[in-house]
Amino acid sequence: MGCSSEGVAAALRAAAEVVAEHRSELVELDRAIGDGDHGENMSRGFTAIVSALETEVPATPAGVAKLAATTLISKVGGAAGPLYGTAFLRASTKLGDAASIDVPLLVAALQAALDGVQARGKAVGGDATMVDALIPAVSAAAACPADAPIADVLTAAADAADRGAESTVDLVPRKGRASYLGERAVGHMDPGARSTALLLRAFAEAAR
């Protein structure tokens, strides 16, 4: 069972609701180790995506992903806009002109998103960034059978992202504003890793 452009749009709308629900949490996480704008930026970006989708839902999953990318890059400040925008842009390129997303294509799109984030942010696993949620998420998705339901694959990715986000609590950040704090940032979850896990969970629930 594949996922159509309407399915991707529904997943983005679900993500916008989840980001709005967790805006204060993301603000607090970012305030502890950054400048406190992550929740606000994410909420603004996904609200703008929903508005854009109200005008028109593009015909292909790639088109929807590209709309999300361009909206985030143009509307969101801080690191979140360029990083998430790049993730969606790379995913859209990988999706090509496919009418729906099957499991192999989903895994390829997630891998492309991770590659884009790493190319843009220069972070590796263990740097206490969103990459620490994305790497295990992509691995978990890739380990699923090709004929598994999309919802199951996304749930496996979200579960792994949750664990990855939790792992950032014990890490010394090596990228971004949090890296200036060094050891003092230990004990705080990375807000980007948390928002990555939240998005994947929203996508999984929408796919159900």
Short mmCIF file of N, CA and C in Angstrom, two decimals, residues 3 7 11 16 19-20 24 27 37-38 54 62 64 78 80 91 102 107 109 113 115-116 152 158 163 170 176 179 190:
data_model
loop_
_atom_site.label_atom_id
_atom_site.label_comp_id
_atom_site.label_asym_id
_atom_site.label_seq_id
_atom_site.Cartn_x
_atom_site.Cartn_y
_atom_site.Cartn_z
N CYS A 3 1.68 5.52 -0.65
CA CYS A 3 1.20 6.78 -0.08
C CYS A 3 1.15 7.83 -1.20
N GLY A 7 -1.92 11.72 0.70
CA GLY A 7 -1.44 11.10 1.93
C GLY A 7 -0.29 11.88 2.54
N ALA A 11 -0.15 13.89 6.09
CA ALA A 11 0.94 13.70 7.07
C ALA A 11 1.50 15.05 7.51
N ALA A 16 1.85 19.42 11.55
CA ALA A 16 1.62 20.80 11.99
C ALA A 16 0.87 20.82 13.32
N VAL A 19 3.38 19.72 16.06
CA VAL A 19 4.34 20.79 16.35
C VAL A 19 3.67 21.89 17.18
N ALA A 20 2.43 22.21 16.85
CA ALA A 20 1.70 23.24 17.62
C ALA A 20 1.50 22.77 19.06
N SER A 24 5.60 24.74 23.05
CA SER A 24 6.19 25.21 24.33
C SER A 24 7.33 24.31 24.78
N VAL A 27 10.32 25.09 22.71
CA VAL A 27 10.86 26.39 23.13
C VAL A 27 11.72 26.20 24.39
N ASP A 37 14.20 29.68 20.13
CA ASP A 37 13.27 29.99 19.03
C ASP A 37 12.82 28.76 18.24
N HIS A 38 13.29 27.57 18.61
CA HIS A 38 13.01 26.38 17.79
C HIS A 38 11.52 26.06 17.71
N GLU A 54 -3.64 24.50 1.51
CA GLU A 54 -5.05 24.89 1.35
C GLU A 54 -5.28 25.49 -0.03
N ALA A 62 6.36 14.00 -4.50
CA ALA A 62 7.55 14.87 -4.63
C ALA A 62 7.15 16.33 -4.63
N VAL A 64 4.54 17.69 -3.23
CA VAL A 64 4.14 18.08 -1.86
C VAL A 64 5.38 18.30 -0.99
N GLY A 78 16.55 30.70 11.95
CA GLY A 78 17.38 29.79 12.73
C GLY A 78 17.94 28.67 11.87
N ALA A 80 16.61 25.60 11.83
CA ALA A 80 15.54 24.66 11.47
C ALA A 80 15.09 24.81 10.02
N ALA A 91 14.51 14.82 -0.25
CA ALA A 91 13.51 13.74 -0.32
C ALA A 91 12.67 13.88 -1.58
N ASP A 102 6.16 3.77 -2.10
CA ASP A 102 6.20 2.44 -1.48
C ASP A 102 7.36 2.40 -0.47
N VAL A 107 12.22 4.63 2.13
CA VAL A 107 13.55 4.47 2.74
C VAL A 107 14.58 5.32 2.00
N ALA A 109 13.98 8.02 0.29
CA ALA A 109 13.69 9.44 0.56
C ALA A 109 14.20 9.84 1.94
N ALA A 113 17.04 12.57 2.78
CA ALA A 113 16.81 13.66 3.74
C ALA A 113 17.96 13.73 4.75
N ASP A 115 21.03 12.57 4.33
CA ASP A 115 22.23 13.01 3.61
C ASP A 115 22.22 14.53 3.44
N GLY A 116 21.05 15.07 3.13
CA GLY A 116 20.93 16.52 2.94
C GLY A 116 21.21 17.30 4.21
N ASP A 152 3.80 0.92 9.48
CA ASP A 152 4.70 0.15 10.34
C ASP A 152 6.14 0.62 10.18
N ALA A 158 10.04 6.16 13.84
CA ALA A 158 9.72 7.09 14.94
C ALA A 158 10.22 6.55 16.28
N ARG A 163 14.42 7.12 20.60
CA ARG A 163 15.60 6.66 21.35
C ARG A 163 16.82 7.52 21.01
N ASP A 170 22.72 12.81 27.02
CA ASP A 170 24.02 12.47 27.62
C ASP A 170 25.22 12.91 26.79
N GLY A 176 26.34 23.80 16.35
CA GLY A 176 25.31 24.77 16.69
C GLY A 176 25.60 25.55 17.96
N SER A 179 26.84 24.00 21.25
CA SER A 179 28.25 23.59 21.38
C SER A 179 29.06 24.60 22.20
N ASP A 190 18.47 17.53 22.75
CA ASP A 190 18.57 18.45 21.63
C ASP A 190 17.19 18.72 21.05
#
